[in-house]
Coordinates of C-alpha atoms and ligand atoms in Angstrom, one line a residue:
M1 CA 14.4 8.8 -13.6
R2 CA 15.8 11.8 -15.6
G3 CA 18.9 13.6 -13.7
K4 CA 19.0 17.2 -13.5
D5 CA 22.0 17.5 -15.7
N6 CA 20.5 16.5 -19.1
I7 CA 21.9 13.1 -18.5
R8 CA 19.5 10.3 -19.8
T9 CA 19.4 6.6 -19.7
A10 CA 19.8 5.3 -23.3
A11 CA 16.1 4.1 -22.7
E12 CA 14.9 7.4 -22.1
V13 CA 16.9 9.1 -25.1
L14 CA 15.3 6.6 -27.3
I15 CA 11.8 7.5 -25.9
D16 CA 13.1 11.4 -26.7
Q17 CA 14.0 10.5 -30.6
L18 CA 10.4 8.9 -30.8
R19 CA 8.6 11.9 -29.6
I20 CA 10.9 14.0 -32.0
H21 CA 10.2 12.1 -34.9
G22 CA 6.3 12.4 -34.5
V23 CA 5.6 8.9 -32.7
R24 CA 2.1 9.1 -30.9
H25 CA 1.5 5.5 -30.7
V26 CA 3.6 2.6 -29.3
F27 CA 2.4 -1.1 -29.8
C28 CA 3.9 -3.9 -27.3
V29 CA 4.5 -7.0 -25.6
P30 CA 6.7 -6.2 -22.5
G31 CA 9.7 -8.5 -22.0
E32 CA 12.3 -8.3 -19.2
S33 CA 15.1 -7.6 -22.1
Y34 CA 14.1 -4.1 -22.4
L35 CA 12.5 -2.9 -18.7
A36 CA 14.1 0.4 -18.8
V37 CA 12.3 1.4 -21.9
L38 CA 9.1 0.1 -20.3
D39 CA 10.0 2.6 -17.5
A40 CA 10.7 5.4 -20.0
F41 CA 7.4 4.8 -21.0
H42 CA 6.2 5.3 -17.7
D43 CA 6.9 9.3 -17.9
S44 CA 6.3 9.7 -21.3
D45 CA 3.3 11.2 -23.0
L46 CA 3.2 8.5 -25.6
A47 CA 0.1 6.2 -25.9
V48 CA 1.1 2.6 -25.0
T49 CA -1.0 -0.1 -26.0
V50 CA 0.1 -3.8 -24.5
C51 CA -0.9 -6.5 -26.5
R52 CA -1.5 -10.2 -26.2
Q53 CA 1.0 -11.6 -28.9
E54 CA 3.8 -9.7 -30.8
G55 CA 2.2 -10.6 -34.1
G56 CA -0.6 -8.4 -33.0
A57 CA 1.4 -5.5 -32.0
A58 CA 3.6 -5.6 -35.1
M59 CA 0.4 -5.9 -37.0
M60 CA -1.0 -2.6 -35.3
A61 CA 2.2 -0.8 -35.7
E62 CA 2.3 -1.8 -39.6
A63 CA -1.5 -0.5 -40.0
V64 CA -0.3 3.1 -38.1
G65 CA 2.1 2.9 -41.0
K66 CA -0.1 2.4 -43.7
V67 CA -2.6 5.1 -43.0
T68 CA -0.2 7.5 -41.7
G69 CA 2.9 7.2 -44.0
R70 CA 5.0 7.6 -41.1
P71 CA 6.8 4.3 -39.4
G72 CA 4.3 2.3 -37.2
V73 CA 6.3 1.4 -34.1
C74 CA 6.2 -1.7 -32.0
F75 CA 8.6 -2.8 -29.3
V76 CA 9.0 -6.8 -28.6
T77 CA 11.1 -8.9 -26.5
R78 CA 14.0 -11.0 -27.6
G79 CA 14.0 -14.5 -29.3
P80 CA 10.3 -15.8 -28.8
G81 CA 8.8 -12.1 -29.3
A82 CA 10.7 -11.2 -32.2
T83 CA 9.8 -14.4 -33.9
N84 CA 6.2 -13.9 -33.2
A85 CA 6.6 -10.3 -34.5
S86 CA 8.0 -11.5 -37.9
A87 CA 4.5 -11.9 -39.3
G88 CA 3.9 -8.3 -39.0
I89 CA 7.4 -7.6 -40.5
H90 CA 6.6 -9.6 -43.3
I91 CA 3.3 -7.7 -44.0
A92 CA 5.2 -4.4 -44.0
R93 CA 7.9 -5.7 -46.2
Q94 CA 5.1 -6.9 -48.9
D95 CA 2.7 -4.4 -48.4
S96 CA 5.7 -1.2 -48.6
T97 CA 4.9 0.0 -45.4
P98 CA 7.0 2.1 -43.0
L99 CA 7.7 0.4 -39.5
V100 CA 10.3 0.3 -37.2
M101 CA 10.5 -2.6 -34.6
F102 CA 12.6 -2.4 -31.5
V103 CA 13.6 -5.8 -30.0
G104 CA 15.1 -6.6 -26.8
Q105 CA 18.6 -8.2 -26.6
V106 CA 20.8 -10.0 -23.9
A107 CA 23.4 -8.1 -22.7
R108 CA 26.3 -7.2 -24.7
D109 CA 29.1 -9.0 -22.6
M110 CA 26.8 -12.2 -23.2
R111 CA 26.5 -12.0 -26.9
E112 CA 27.1 -15.0 -29.2
R113 CA 27.0 -17.8 -26.4
E114 CA 23.4 -18.5 -27.2
A115 CA 22.4 -16.9 -24.2
F116 CA 18.7 -16.9 -22.8
Q117 CA 16.5 -16.2 -25.9
E118 CA 19.5 -14.6 -27.9
L119 CA 19.3 -14.4 -31.5
D120 CA 21.2 -12.7 -34.1
Y121 CA 18.7 -9.8 -35.4
R122 CA 20.9 -9.0 -38.3
A123 CA 20.7 -12.4 -39.7
V124 CA 17.2 -13.4 -38.8
F125 CA 15.7 -10.4 -40.3
G126 CA 18.1 -9.7 -42.9
S127 CA 16.1 -10.7 -45.9
M128 CA 12.7 -9.5 -44.6
T129 CA 13.7 -5.7 -43.7
K130 CA 15.4 -3.0 -45.3
W131 CA 17.8 -2.6 -42.5
A132 CA 18.2 -4.7 -39.4
T133 CA 20.9 -3.6 -36.9
E134 CA 21.8 -3.4 -33.0
I135 CA 23.0 -0.7 -31.1
D136 CA 26.3 -1.0 -29.3
D137 CA 27.0 2.5 -28.1
P138 CA 24.5 4.6 -26.5
A139 CA 25.8 7.9 -27.7
R140 CA 25.2 6.6 -31.3
L141 CA 21.4 6.0 -30.7
P142 CA 19.9 9.3 -32.0
E143 CA 22.0 8.9 -35.1
I144 CA 20.9 5.2 -35.6
V145 CA 17.1 6.0 -34.7
S146 CA 17.1 8.8 -37.0
R147 CA 18.6 6.5 -39.8
A148 CA 15.8 3.7 -38.9
F149 CA 12.9 6.5 -39.6
H150 CA 14.8 7.6 -42.8
T151 CA 15.3 4.0 -44.0
A152 CA 11.8 2.7 -43.1
A153 CA 9.9 5.9 -44.8
N154 CA 12.0 6.8 -47.5
G155 CA 11.8 5.4 -51.1
R156 CA 9.9 2.2 -51.2
P157 CA 8.9 1.9 -47.6
G158 CA 9.4 -1.3 -45.3
P159 CA 10.4 -2.6 -42.1
V160 CA 13.6 -1.8 -39.8
V161 CA 14.3 -3.7 -36.9
V162 CA 16.8 -2.2 -34.3
S163 CA 18.0 -4.4 -31.3
L164 CA 18.6 -3.1 -28.0
P165 CA 20.8 -4.9 -25.9
E166 CA 19.8 -4.6 -22.2
D167 CA 22.5 -3.4 -20.6
M168 CA 22.8 -0.6 -23.5
L169 CA 19.6 0.6 -22.4
S170 CA 20.5 1.4 -19.0
E171 CA 23.3 3.2 -19.4
R172 CA 23.6 6.8 -18.6
I173 CA 24.6 9.3 -21.1
A174 CA 24.8 12.8 -22.4
V175 CA 24.1 13.2 -26.0
D176 CA 22.5 15.8 -28.2
D177 CA 18.9 14.3 -29.8
A178 CA 18.7 14.1 -33.6
P179 CA 16.3 16.5 -35.7
S180 CA 13.0 15.2 -36.4
F181 CA 12.7 13.3 -40.0
T182 CA 10.5 14.3 -42.9
P183 CA 10.2 11.3 -45.4
V184 CA 11.9 12.5 -48.5
E185 CA 9.6 13.2 -51.8
T186 CA 11.1 12.1 -55.3
S187 CA 9.4 14.4 -57.9
P188 CA 9.5 13.5 -61.5
G189 CA 11.8 15.5 -63.5
P190 CA 10.1 18.3 -66.4
A191 CA 11.8 15.8 -69.3
E192 CA 9.8 12.8 -68.0
M193 CA 6.5 14.9 -67.8
A194 CA 7.0 16.0 -71.3
N195 CA 7.5 12.4 -72.2
L196 CA 4.5 11.3 -70.3
T197 CA 2.3 14.3 -72.0
Q198 CA 3.5 13.2 -75.6
L199 CA 2.5 9.5 -75.0
L200 CA -1.1 10.3 -73.3
G201 CA -1.3 12.8 -76.0
T202 CA -1.4 9.9 -78.7
A203 CA -3.0 7.1 -76.8
H204 CA -6.0 5.6 -78.0
A205 CA -6.8 3.7 -75.0
P206 CA -5.0 4.7 -72.3
I207 CA -5.6 3.3 -68.4
L208 CA -4.1 4.2 -65.0
I209 CA -3.3 1.4 -62.7
L210 CA -3.0 2.8 -58.7
G211 CA -1.3 0.7 -56.3
G212 CA 1.5 1.0 -53.6
S213 CA 2.2 3.1 -50.8
R214 CA 3.1 6.8 -50.4
W215 CA -0.2 8.2 -50.7
S216 CA -2.4 10.4 -49.3
Q217 CA -6.1 11.7 -49.9
D218 CA -4.6 14.8 -51.6
A219 CA -2.9 12.5 -54.1
A220 CA -5.7 10.4 -54.9
D221 CA -7.5 13.5 -55.4
G222 CA -5.1 14.9 -57.8
V223 CA -5.1 11.8 -59.7
A224 CA -8.9 11.9 -59.8
R225 CA -9.1 15.4 -61.2
F226 CA -6.5 14.5 -64.1
A227 CA -8.3 11.6 -64.8
Q228 CA -11.5 13.3 -64.9
K229 CA -10.0 16.2 -67.0
F230 CA -8.8 13.9 -69.7
K231 CA -11.7 10.9 -69.3
L232 CA -8.8 8.5 -68.5
P233 CA -10.0 5.0 -66.8
V234 CA -8.6 4.3 -63.5
C235 CA -8.2 1.0 -61.7
T236 CA -6.6 0.0 -58.1
T237 CA -4.3 -3.0 -57.7
F238 CA -5.1 -5.9 -55.1
R239 CA -6.0 -4.5 -51.4
R240 CA -5.7 -0.5 -53.0
L241 CA -9.1 0.1 -53.3
H242 CA -9.0 3.2 -51.1
L243 CA -6.5 4.7 -53.7
F244 CA -9.6 5.9 -55.6
D245 CA -13.1 7.1 -54.8
A246 CA -15.1 4.0 -56.3
L247 CA -17.9 6.4 -57.5
H248 CA -15.9 8.5 -59.3
P249 CA -17.0 8.7 -62.9
C250 CA -13.5 7.2 -64.0
Y251 CA -13.2 4.4 -61.8
G252 CA -12.9 1.0 -63.7
G253 CA -12.5 -1.4 -60.6
D254 CA -10.3 -3.6 -58.4
L255 CA -7.6 -5.3 -60.3
G256 CA -7.2 -8.1 -57.6
I257 CA -8.4 -11.8 -57.2
G258 CA -11.3 -12.8 -59.4
P259 CA -11.6 -9.3 -61.0
N260 CA -13.8 -8.1 -63.4
P261 CA -13.4 -9.8 -66.9
K262 CA -14.0 -6.5 -68.7
L263 CA -11.4 -4.8 -66.8
V264 CA -8.8 -7.3 -67.5
D265 CA -10.0 -7.1 -71.4
R266 CA -9.6 -3.5 -71.1
I267 CA -6.0 -3.6 -69.7
K268 CA -5.6 -6.3 -72.3
A269 CA -6.9 -3.7 -75.1
A270 CA -4.9 -0.5 -73.5
D271 CA -2.3 0.8 -75.8
L272 CA -0.7 2.7 -72.8
V273 CA -0.6 1.8 -69.1
V274 CA 0.2 4.1 -66.7
L275 CA 1.0 2.2 -63.2
I276 CA 1.3 4.9 -60.6
G277 CA 3.0 3.7 -57.0
G278 CA 2.5 -0.2 -57.2
R279 CA 5.2 -2.9 -57.9
M280 CA 2.4 -5.1 -60.3
G281 CA 2.9 -8.3 -58.0
E282 CA 1.5 -11.5 -58.5
L283 CA -1.8 -10.9 -57.8
P284 CA -2.8 -7.7 -59.8
S285 CA -1.0 -8.7 -62.9
Q286 CA -3.0 -12.0 -62.7
S287 CA 0.1 -14.4 -62.0
Y288 CA 2.3 -12.3 -64.1
T289 CA 0.0 -13.0 -67.1
L290 CA -1.3 -9.4 -68.1
F291 CA 2.2 -8.2 -69.1
D292 CA 4.8 -9.4 -70.9
I293 CA 8.0 -9.8 -69.3
P294 CA 10.3 -8.0 -69.2
R295 CA 8.9 -5.5 -72.1
P296 CA 5.2 -5.1 -71.7
Q297 CA 3.3 -5.5 -75.1
M298 CA 1.5 -1.8 -74.4
T299 CA 3.7 1.2 -73.8
F300 CA 4.4 1.1 -70.2
V301 CA 4.6 4.1 -67.8
H302 CA 5.9 3.0 -64.3
V303 CA 6.0 5.6 -61.5
H304 CA 7.6 4.4 -58.4
P305 CA 9.1 5.8 -55.1
G306 CA 11.7 3.1 -55.1
A307 CA 14.4 3.3 -58.0
E308 CA 15.4 -0.2 -57.3
E309 CA 11.8 -1.6 -58.4
L310 CA 12.0 0.7 -61.9
G311 CA 12.7 -2.5 -64.2
R312 CA 12.8 -5.1 -61.6
V313 CA 10.1 -7.2 -63.4
Y314 CA 8.8 -5.1 -66.1
S315 CA 11.0 -3.0 -68.2
P316 CA 9.0 0.5 -68.6
H317 CA 9.1 2.5 -71.7
L318 CA 9.2 5.3 -69.3
P319 CA 10.3 4.9 -66.0
I320 CA 9.4 7.8 -63.5
H321 CA 11.2 7.9 -60.2
A322 CA 8.7 9.7 -58.1
T323 CA 6.4 9.1 -54.8
P324 CA 2.9 9.1 -55.8
T325 CA 2.2 12.5 -53.8
A326 CA 4.8 14.1 -55.8
F327 CA 3.7 12.6 -58.9
A328 CA 0.1 13.5 -58.3
A329 CA 0.9 17.2 -57.6
A330 CA 2.9 17.2 -60.9
L331 CA -0.1 15.8 -62.8
G332 CA -2.0 19.2 -61.9
H333 CA 0.4 21.1 -64.4
L334 CA 0.1 18.7 -67.1
E335 CA -2.0 20.1 -70.2
L336 CA -3.1 17.3 -73.0
P337 CA -4.5 18.3 -76.3
G338 CA -8.3 17.9 -76.1
T339 CA -10.4 16.7 -73.1
S340 CA -11.2 13.0 -74.5
R341 CA -8.7 10.6 -74.3
G342 CA -10.0 7.3 -72.7
Q343 CA -13.1 5.3 -72.2
A344 CA -13.8 6.4 -68.5
E345 CA -17.5 6.3 -68.8
A346 CA -17.9 2.9 -70.2
A347 CA -15.1 1.6 -67.8
H348 CA -17.0 3.1 -64.7
A349 CA -20.4 1.7 -66.2
D350 CA -18.7 -1.8 -65.8
Y351 CA -17.7 -1.4 -62.5
L352 CA -20.9 -0.2 -61.1
A353 CA -22.6 -3.1 -63.1
W354 CA -20.4 -5.7 -61.9
T355 CA -20.6 -4.5 -58.2
E356 CA -24.3 -3.4 -57.9
T357 CA -25.9 -6.4 -57.0
P358 CA -25.3 -9.3 -54.7
T359 CA -25.2 -12.6 -56.5
A360 CA -27.2 -15.5 -55.7
Q361 CA -25.7 -17.6 -53.2
P362 CA -26.3 -20.9 -51.3
G363 CA -27.4 -20.4 -47.7
A364 CA -29.5 -18.2 -45.5
V365 CA -26.9 -15.2 -45.2
N366 CA -25.6 -13.8 -48.4
L367 CA -22.3 -11.9 -47.8
G368 CA -22.8 -9.9 -50.7
A369 CA -26.1 -8.3 -49.3
V370 CA -24.1 -7.8 -46.0
M371 CA -21.5 -5.7 -47.9
V372 CA -23.9 -3.9 -50.0
W373 CA -25.8 -3.0 -46.6
L374 CA -22.7 -1.9 -44.8
R375 CA -21.6 0.3 -47.9
E376 CA -25.0 1.9 -47.7
N377 CA -25.6 2.4 -44.2
L378 CA -21.8 3.0 -42.9
P379 CA -20.8 6.7 -42.8
A380 CA -18.0 7.9 -45.2
D381 CA -15.4 8.1 -42.5
A382 CA -15.7 4.3 -41.6
I383 CA -12.7 2.5 -41.8
L384 CA -12.9 -1.4 -42.8
C385 CA -10.1 -4.1 -42.2
N386 CA -9.5 -7.3 -42.9
G387 CA -7.1 -10.2 -43.2
A388 CA -7.2 -13.0 -45.9
G389 CA -9.4 -15.6 -46.8
N390 CA -12.2 -16.2 -49.5
Y391 CA -14.5 -14.1 -47.8
A392 CA -12.7 -11.0 -48.5
A393 CA -13.6 -11.4 -52.2
W394 CA -17.2 -10.0 -51.2
I395 CA -15.5 -7.1 -49.8
H396 CA -13.6 -6.2 -52.8
R397 CA -16.3 -6.6 -55.1
F398 CA -19.0 -4.7 -53.1
F399 CA -17.8 -2.7 -50.5
R400 CA -17.6 0.7 -52.4
F401 CA -14.3 2.7 -50.8
R402 CA -14.5 6.5 -51.2
R403 CA -11.4 7.7 -49.7
F404 CA -7.6 7.2 -48.7
G405 CA -7.4 5.0 -45.5
Q406 CA -10.6 3.7 -45.6
H407 CA -9.7 0.1 -45.9
V408 CA -7.0 -1.3 -44.0
A409 CA -5.9 -4.8 -45.0
P410 CA -2.5 -6.9 -46.1
T411 CA -1.7 -7.3 -49.8
S412 CA 0.7 -9.9 -48.9
G413 CA -2.5 -12.2 -48.0
S414 CA -1.7 -12.6 -44.1
M415 CA -4.6 -14.1 -42.3
G416 CA -5.2 -12.8 -38.7
Y417 CA -4.3 -8.9 -40.1
G418 CA -8.1 -7.4 -39.7
I419 CA -8.1 -7.4 -35.5
P420 CA -5.1 -6.0 -35.1
A421 CA -5.5 -3.5 -37.6
A422 CA -9.0 -2.7 -36.4
V423 CA -7.7 -2.1 -32.9
A424 CA -5.0 0.3 -34.1
M425 CA -7.5 2.1 -36.1
K426 CA -9.6 2.6 -33.2
R427 CA -7.0 3.7 -31.3
L428 CA -5.5 6.6 -33.5
Y429 CA -9.3 7.1 -34.6
P430 CA -11.6 7.2 -31.9
E431 CA -14.3 9.0 -33.3
R432 CA -14.3 6.8 -36.6
P433 CA -16.4 3.8 -36.8
V434 CA -14.4 0.7 -37.3
V435 CA -15.5 -2.8 -38.5
C436 CA -13.5 -5.7 -39.0
I437 CA -14.5 -8.6 -41.6
A438 CA -13.2 -11.8 -40.5
G439 CA -13.4 -15.5 -41.8
D440 CA -13.6 -17.9 -38.9
G441 CA -9.9 -19.1 -39.7
D442 CA -8.4 -15.8 -40.3
F443 CA -10.2 -14.7 -36.8
L444 CA -8.7 -16.8 -34.7
M445 CA -5.2 -16.2 -35.8
N446 CA -5.1 -13.1 -33.5
G447 CA -8.6 -13.3 -32.0
Q448 CA -6.5 -12.9 -28.6
E449 CA -6.2 -9.2 -29.5
F450 CA -10.2 -8.6 -29.0
A451 CA -9.0 -8.6 -25.4
T452 CA -7.0 -5.4 -26.1
A453 CA -10.1 -3.9 -27.5
V454 CA -11.9 -4.5 -24.4
Q455 CA -8.9 -3.6 -22.2
Y456 CA -8.7 -0.1 -24.1
G457 CA -12.5 0.3 -24.5
L458 CA -12.5 0.2 -28.2
P459 CA -15.8 -0.5 -29.7
I460 CA -14.8 -2.1 -32.8
I461 CA -17.5 -4.5 -34.7
V462 CA -15.9 -7.6 -36.1
V463 CA -18.3 -9.7 -38.7
I464 CA -16.9 -13.2 -38.6
A465 CA -17.9 -15.1 -41.7
D466 CA -18.2 -18.4 -40.1
N467 CA -18.4 -21.0 -42.8
G468 CA -16.4 -23.8 -40.9
I469 CA -13.8 -24.3 -43.2
Y470 CA -10.2 -22.6 -44.2
G471 CA -12.3 -22.1 -47.3
T472 CA -9.6 -20.9 -49.7
I473 CA -7.6 -24.0 -49.2
R474 CA -10.9 -26.3 -49.6
M475 CA -11.5 -24.0 -52.9
H476 CA -8.0 -25.0 -53.8
Q477 CA -8.3 -28.4 -52.9
E478 CA -11.4 -29.1 -54.7
R479 CA -9.7 -27.7 -57.7
E480 CA -6.6 -29.9 -58.0
Y481 CA -7.7 -32.7 -55.8
P482 CA -11.5 -33.0 -56.0
G483 CA -13.1 -34.7 -53.0
R484 CA -10.0 -35.2 -51.3
I485 CA -10.8 -32.8 -48.3
V486 CA -7.8 -32.7 -45.9
A487 CA -6.7 -30.2 -43.0
S488 CA -9.2 -27.8 -44.0
E489 CA -12.4 -28.3 -41.8
L490 CA -12.8 -26.4 -38.9
R491 CA -14.5 -27.0 -35.5
N492 CA -15.3 -23.5 -34.0
P493 CA -16.0 -22.2 -30.5
D494 CA -19.3 -20.1 -30.1
F495 CA -17.9 -16.9 -31.2
P496 CA -20.8 -14.5 -29.8
A497 CA -20.0 -16.3 -26.2
Y498 CA -16.4 -15.8 -27.0
A499 CA -16.9 -12.0 -27.4
R500 CA -19.0 -12.0 -23.8
A501 CA -16.4 -14.2 -22.3
F502 CA -13.7 -11.1 -23.1
G503 CA -16.3 -8.4 -21.9
G504 CA -17.7 -7.6 -25.5
F505 CA -20.6 -7.8 -27.3
G506 CA -21.7 -10.8 -29.1
V507 CA -24.5 -11.8 -31.5
A508 CA -25.4 -14.4 -34.2
V509 CA -26.9 -13.7 -37.6
E510 CA -28.8 -16.7 -39.4
R511 CA -30.9 -14.7 -42.2
T512 CA -29.5 -11.8 -44.1
A513 CA -32.5 -9.6 -43.2
D514 CA -31.6 -10.3 -39.8
F515 CA -28.1 -8.4 -40.4
P516 CA -29.2 -4.7 -40.0
A517 CA -30.7 -5.2 -36.6
A518 CA -27.5 -7.0 -35.2
F519 CA -25.4 -4.7 -36.6
K520 CA -27.5 -1.8 -35.0
E521 CA -27.6 -4.0 -31.6
A522 CA -23.7 -4.0 -31.7
Q523 CA -23.4 -0.4 -32.1
A524 CA -25.8 0.5 -29.5
S525 CA -23.7 -1.8 -26.9
G526 CA -20.7 0.8 -27.3
K527 CA -18.5 -2.4 -26.5
P528 CA -16.3 -4.3 -28.9
A529 CA -18.3 -6.6 -30.6
I530 CA -18.7 -9.8 -32.4
I531 CA -21.6 -10.8 -35.3
R532 CA -21.1 -14.2 -36.2
L533 CA -22.5 -14.9 -39.8
A534 CA -23.6 -18.6 -40.6
I535 CA -22.2 -18.8 -43.9
D536 CA -22.9 -21.9 -46.1
P537 CA -19.4 -23.4 -47.1
E538 CA -21.0 -24.1 -50.5
A539 CA -20.8 -20.3 -51.0
I540 CA -16.9 -20.3 -51.9
T541 CA -17.0 -17.3 -54.0
P542 CA -19.2 -14.8 -55.3
V543 CA -19.6 -16.6 -58.5
T544 CA -19.1 -20.2 -57.7
T545 CA -19.6 -23.1 -55.3
L546 CA -17.7 -25.9 -53.9
A547 CA -19.9 -28.5 -55.8
K548 CA -19.4 -26.8 -59.2
I549 CA -15.7 -26.6 -58.7
R550 CA -15.4 -30.3 -57.7
A551 CA -17.6 -31.5 -60.8
K552 CA -15.8 -29.4 -63.1
S553 CA -12.5 -30.8 -61.9
L554 CA -13.8 -34.4 -61.9
A555 CA -14.7 -33.8 -65.3
E556 CA -11.7 -32.3 -66.4
K557 CA -9.4 -35.0 -64.8
G558 CA -11.7 -37.8 -66.1
G559 CA -12.9 -38.6 -62.8
Ligands
TPP601 C1 -0.9 -16.4 -42.1 C2 -1.6 -17.2 -43.2 N1 -1.4 -18.7 -42.9 C3 -2.2 -19.4 -43.9 C4 -2.5 -18.9 -45.0 C5 -3.1 -19.7 -46.2 N2 -4.3 -19.3 -46.1 C6 -4.7 -18.5 -47.2 S1 -6.4 -18.4 -46.8 C7 -6.8 -19.6 -45.9 C8 -8.0 -19.9 -45.3 C9 -8.9 -18.7 -44.8 O1 -10.1 -19.2 -44.2 P1 -11.0 -18.4 -43.3 O2 -10.5 -17.5 -42.5 O3 -11.9 -19.3 -42.5 O4 -11.7 -18.0 -44.7 P2 -12.7 -18.4 -45.8 O5 -11.5 -18.7 -46.7 O6 -12.9 -19.7 -45.3 O7 -13.7 -17.4 -46.4 C10 -5.6 -20.0 -45.7 C11 -5.2 -20.9 -44.5 C12 -2.3 -17.4 -45.2 N3 -2.4 -16.9 -46.3 N4 -2.0 -16.8 -43.8
MG602 MG1 -13.9 -20.1 -43.1

C-alpha cells in the first residue's frame, strides 16, 4: 500500500515508471520472487495477462513490441521462469524487437550462494540481450528502468533483462519519477540523400528491399509513394511482408524461404539495391549467396537504425544511418530526374502470377486454397500470426498482406510463436479479427496459451495444418538422408477435442470445400477456436512432395 507521504515501495515505483513510459499491458507468470510487484499490479490500471508458461509470456510481450515499436513488457520468476522465457528473448534479439523483461531475484544478502533458483542474469542473458542488469539500490530504479526502455527501443531494438532482488522490491523509498521516454529517430543527412539521388538517378535496374523493425504504417506509405513515383520495384525480406501493400503496383514479392525465382533473378540483375531497415540475414540473402561479401557486386545502399549493423556483413557503397520511419519521411522530399526508373510493373506482374492460384497438392485439403480463401474473406484489419514450420510457406506465398502489423511472425524461425502472438494481439486489439496459422508440431510448443485465450475471452481462431510430422525436418531428412526417417513423426491429440476441453470451440476439416463453413462456425461461436486441417504429409511445400524430394536425393546419391 502506498503511504500518504509519497513514500512508495520499490515495486510501486517500478509500476509507476512503466505507466510513465506508456506501458498498458504486462504479461507474466507469477513467482514468489516478485510478490511485491504483483501486489503493486493490484492497485494499478495496467492490463495484466497471466500466462501458462514464461515462453508464452515473453513471446506475447515480443509481439506487442513488434507491432507498437515500444517495448513489450513481461515479468517472470527467477531460475526456471527466466530460462523458460529465454525463447522469447531470443526472438526479440533476432527480430530486432524492443522488449523489457523483469525477473525476480533472490534477496541481496543471499546472492552468490546459489540460493534457491538463483542465476546470474548478466551472465545468462549477456549475449542474448542488448543489456542485462540487476537493481541493487531502489533509489536508482527510475534511472535504470528509463535506461532499459531507451536501450530496448533505440538504434537497432532488442531485448533488455532487468533483475529485481526480492528484498529490494519491498524497500520503502522517496524518489522522483523519471520523465517518459521517446524512441530516438535517426534521420539521414542531406549529403547522404544527395548521394542517394545521384545513385538512383543513374541506375538502370534499381530495387528496394524492406526489412527489419522501426517501421510504421506512415513509413510504409511513404516508401510506397516514392516507389510509385519513380516506378521502383519493392520486395520484402523473410517474414516482413507487412511492410508493403502486396497489391501496390510496385510490389515484387517476398524474399524469404522458397522465393519466386523471377524475384531472385531480378535482384541478381539489379545494378542498385537499396536495403531499408533489414540486416539482410541468412534467409533473405538466400544463405548469403545473393550478394558478395563483404562488397556486394551491385551498388549497395544500406539504411539501418543501428550504426553497428552498417558494414557488419555487407560493406555498403552508401551506408545511411537512419530509422526506416525517418528515412521514409526524407524520401518525400527527394526528386529524381524523370519518372521511369525501374521495372516495377514487370516485378508486380511476376508477383501476382506467382501468388494468384493455389498449386495442385496431394491430399483433400489444399493449404494454398485455404490461404486464398482467407485473403479474400478476412477484412483488411485482420491480423495473422504464425510460428515456424513448412506450413508457413503457404502463408508467405498466398496470403497478401496489405498493411503494417498485419503479419506477426518470427524472423527467428521460432516454433510456438503463433499462439502467444495471437493472444497478445487480441488483448491489444479486441475489435480486430486475429487468426493464428500453426503446424501440428508448432502448435503444441505453446498450445497451453490457448487456456489464456479462454481465460480472457479472446476469440482467436487457430488453424492447425496437421500433417502428423515435423514436416520441415522430415523434408531435410529426405533430402540429406533419404528414407531414413527418425524423430520426425508425431502422434497428435484430437485437436478439436483439445479446444473443447479448454472451453473453446473445435472443428475438423477433411476437405478444402468445408473450410469456409468451418471458419464461419468458429467465428460464430464467439470463443477461442481451433480448426484442424487434415493435411497430407506428402504436400510438403507448395511446389514439391516428400516422394519427389526422396527420389531426387536417391538418384543424386546413387541409391
Ligand atoms: C523452438 C524450435 N524448435 C525446433 C525447431 C526446428 N524446426 C523447424 S521447423 C520444425 C518442424 C515444424 O513442424 P510443424 O509445426 O508440424 O510444421 P510442418 O513443417 O509439419 O508444416 C522443427 C522441429 C525450431 N525452428 N524452433
Ligand atoms: Mg507438421
